[in-house]
XYZ file of C-alpha atoms in Angstrom:
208
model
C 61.898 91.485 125.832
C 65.010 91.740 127.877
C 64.680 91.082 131.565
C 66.819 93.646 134.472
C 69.018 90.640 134.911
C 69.580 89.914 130.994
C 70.368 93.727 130.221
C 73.004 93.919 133.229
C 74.769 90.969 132.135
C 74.767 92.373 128.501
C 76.149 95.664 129.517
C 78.890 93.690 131.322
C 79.570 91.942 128.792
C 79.665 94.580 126.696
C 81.556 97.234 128.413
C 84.632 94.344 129.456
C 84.609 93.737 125.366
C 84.963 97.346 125.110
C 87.677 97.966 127.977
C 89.272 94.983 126.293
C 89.783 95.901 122.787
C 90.859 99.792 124.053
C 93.504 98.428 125.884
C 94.663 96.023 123.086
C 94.775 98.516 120.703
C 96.466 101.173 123.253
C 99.070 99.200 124.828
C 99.041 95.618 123.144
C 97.615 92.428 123.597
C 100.597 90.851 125.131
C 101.214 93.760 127.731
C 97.706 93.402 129.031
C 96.333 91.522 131.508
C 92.523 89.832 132.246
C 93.225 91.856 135.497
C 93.622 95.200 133.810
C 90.424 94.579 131.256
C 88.201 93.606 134.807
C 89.914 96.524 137.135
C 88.597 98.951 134.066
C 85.229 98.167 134.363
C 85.450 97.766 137.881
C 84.150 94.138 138.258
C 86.306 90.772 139.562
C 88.663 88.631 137.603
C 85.669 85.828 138.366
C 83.540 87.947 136.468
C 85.272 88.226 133.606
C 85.755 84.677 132.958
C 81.831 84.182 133.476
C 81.540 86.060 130.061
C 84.738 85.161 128.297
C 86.953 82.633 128.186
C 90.041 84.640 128.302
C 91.838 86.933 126.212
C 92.317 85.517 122.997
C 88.384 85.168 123.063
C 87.429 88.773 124.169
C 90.306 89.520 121.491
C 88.672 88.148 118.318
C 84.592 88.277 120.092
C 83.447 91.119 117.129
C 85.300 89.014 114.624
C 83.119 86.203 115.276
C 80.168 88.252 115.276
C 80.755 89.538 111.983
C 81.592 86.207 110.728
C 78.424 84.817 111.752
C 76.633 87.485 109.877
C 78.549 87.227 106.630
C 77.876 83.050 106.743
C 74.066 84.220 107.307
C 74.246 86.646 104.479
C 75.988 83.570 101.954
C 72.597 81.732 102.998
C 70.078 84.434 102.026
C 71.360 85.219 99.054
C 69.191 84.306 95.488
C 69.048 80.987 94.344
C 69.676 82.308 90.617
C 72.942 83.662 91.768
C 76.090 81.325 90.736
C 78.387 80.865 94.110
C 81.053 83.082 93.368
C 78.514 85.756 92.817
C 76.431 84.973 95.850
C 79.791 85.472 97.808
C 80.751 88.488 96.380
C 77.285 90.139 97.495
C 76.718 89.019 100.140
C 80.548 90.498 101.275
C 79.991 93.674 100.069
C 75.879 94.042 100.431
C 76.730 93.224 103.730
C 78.633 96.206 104.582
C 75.885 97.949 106.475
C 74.792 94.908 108.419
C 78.330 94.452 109.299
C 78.555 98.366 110.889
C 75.302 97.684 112.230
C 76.460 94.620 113.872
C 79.865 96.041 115.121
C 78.136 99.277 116.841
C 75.696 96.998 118.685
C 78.740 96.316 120.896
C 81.951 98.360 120.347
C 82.105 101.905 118.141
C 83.536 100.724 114.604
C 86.743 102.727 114.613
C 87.834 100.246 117.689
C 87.070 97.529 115.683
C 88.738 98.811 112.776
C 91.351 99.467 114.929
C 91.695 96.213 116.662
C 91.864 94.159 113.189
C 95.636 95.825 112.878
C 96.289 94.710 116.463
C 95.016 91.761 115.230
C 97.368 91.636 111.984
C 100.128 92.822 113.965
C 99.917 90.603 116.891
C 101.304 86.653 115.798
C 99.382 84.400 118.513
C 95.949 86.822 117.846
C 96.764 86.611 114.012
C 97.367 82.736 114.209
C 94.051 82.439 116.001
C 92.302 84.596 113.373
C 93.731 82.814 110.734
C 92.437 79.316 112.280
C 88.816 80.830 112.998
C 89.047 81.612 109.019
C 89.501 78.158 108.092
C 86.597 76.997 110.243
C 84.598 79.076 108.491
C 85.330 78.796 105.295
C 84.723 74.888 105.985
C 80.877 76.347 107.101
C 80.829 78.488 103.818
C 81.602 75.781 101.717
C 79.416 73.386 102.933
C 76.518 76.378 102.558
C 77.790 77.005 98.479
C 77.339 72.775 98.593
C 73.697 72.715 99.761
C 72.513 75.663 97.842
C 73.911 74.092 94.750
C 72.755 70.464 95.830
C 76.503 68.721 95.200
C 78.315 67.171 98.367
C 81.104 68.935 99.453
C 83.434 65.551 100.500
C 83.087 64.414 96.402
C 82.735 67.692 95.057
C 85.729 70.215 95.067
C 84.387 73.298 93.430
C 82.684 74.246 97.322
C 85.526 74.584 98.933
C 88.029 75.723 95.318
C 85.602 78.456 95.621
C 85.584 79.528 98.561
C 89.722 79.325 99.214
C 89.523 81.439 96.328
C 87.668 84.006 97.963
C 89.211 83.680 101.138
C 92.649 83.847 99.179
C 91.017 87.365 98.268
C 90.118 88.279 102.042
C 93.133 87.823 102.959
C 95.754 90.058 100.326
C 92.356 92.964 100.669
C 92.780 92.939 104.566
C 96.629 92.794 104.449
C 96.842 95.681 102.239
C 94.380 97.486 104.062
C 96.262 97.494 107.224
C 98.967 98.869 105.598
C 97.180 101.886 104.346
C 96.172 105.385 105.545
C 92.408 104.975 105.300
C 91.158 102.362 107.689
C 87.392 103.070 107.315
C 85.267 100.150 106.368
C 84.626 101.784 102.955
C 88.048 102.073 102.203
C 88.224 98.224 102.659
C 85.042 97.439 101.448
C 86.229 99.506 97.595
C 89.753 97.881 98.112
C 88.180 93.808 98.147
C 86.065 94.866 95.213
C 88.875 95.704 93.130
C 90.342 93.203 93.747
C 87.182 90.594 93.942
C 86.793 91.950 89.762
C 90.615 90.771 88.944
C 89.825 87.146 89.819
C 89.232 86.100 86.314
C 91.794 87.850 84.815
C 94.182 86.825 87.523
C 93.596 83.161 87.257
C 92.435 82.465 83.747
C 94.139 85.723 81.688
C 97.749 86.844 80.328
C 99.789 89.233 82.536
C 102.198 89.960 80.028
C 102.309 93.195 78.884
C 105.009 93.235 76.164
């Protein structure tokens, strides 16, 4: 059980995460300041930095929550299922743990919201993109052990999983492009494309 002290440091924590991403998504990342996120919630510049480590890690802090969950979810998944398919469900099984995740800090429509700052903003993108690659590296060497091949001789763990990180990537882009920006609107959109995979790399485009 949480203690006075640990449930005030949470909610600070929590509501500078939330002041943070409102103003990145209102006025831009670059136009705000650590000194504007701390004024909103009415506690010291010192403070902040006691809970983050500045702004590029408040920024992307839900991202690597959500993260952590999906490289959880690759773990639990079925022996019996073949990688691909393990990562495939446990990406879009994971949906509701994701949400439930998400609201246990920040409402999801500022997420959702902040992953187009995040797409729209180069050094926040740049960082996302590099906090990708770390965890695919942690995916792959989960896809290794579960299969019981090593991942520095074997290159189907990490073939996989650029593969479906390769997918990640053109579902999220096209997704911020769109109208709907609800997580079942991206969740339907990486499915779609998760089932042209095979066709994509292994089939015949031509149509005439």
């Amino acid at each position: 059980m949480e203690t006075l002290r640990e449930r005030k440091k949470r909610r600070t924590r929590e509501s500078l995460l939330r002041a943070a991403l409102e103003l990145f998504t209102s006025q831009g990342y670059e136009r705000t300041t650590v000194d504007e996120i701390a004024e909103a919630v009415d506690v010291s510049q010192r403070t902040f930095f006691r809970y983050f480590a500045g702004k590029e890690d408040v920024a992307l802090a839900v991202q690597r929550m959500t993260e952590a969950a999906f490289v959880a979810a690759v773990r639990a998944r079925p022996p019996h299922e073949a990688p691909m398919q393990a990562l495939r469900q446990a990406f879009l099984e994971g949906w509701d743990t994701i949400r439930e995740t998400v609201e246990s800090v920040v409402p999801v429509e500022l997420y959702l919201r902040m992953y187009r700052t995040i797409e729209s903003t180069p050094a926040l993108l740049a960082a996302h993109l590099r906090r990708s690659a770390a965890t695919e590296e942690t995916i792959a060497r989960v896809l290794a052990e579960r299969e019981g091949v090593d991942v520095d001789t074997d290159p189907r763990p990490r073939l996989a999983v650029a593969v479906f990180g390769g997918v990640i990537r053109v579902s999220e882009r096209r997704w911020c492009t769109s109208e709907d920006i609800s997580l079942e609107s991206i969740r339907t959109l990486t499915a779609e494309y998760l089932d042209q995979v095979g066709s994509a790399l292994t089939g015949n485009w031509r149509t005439g």
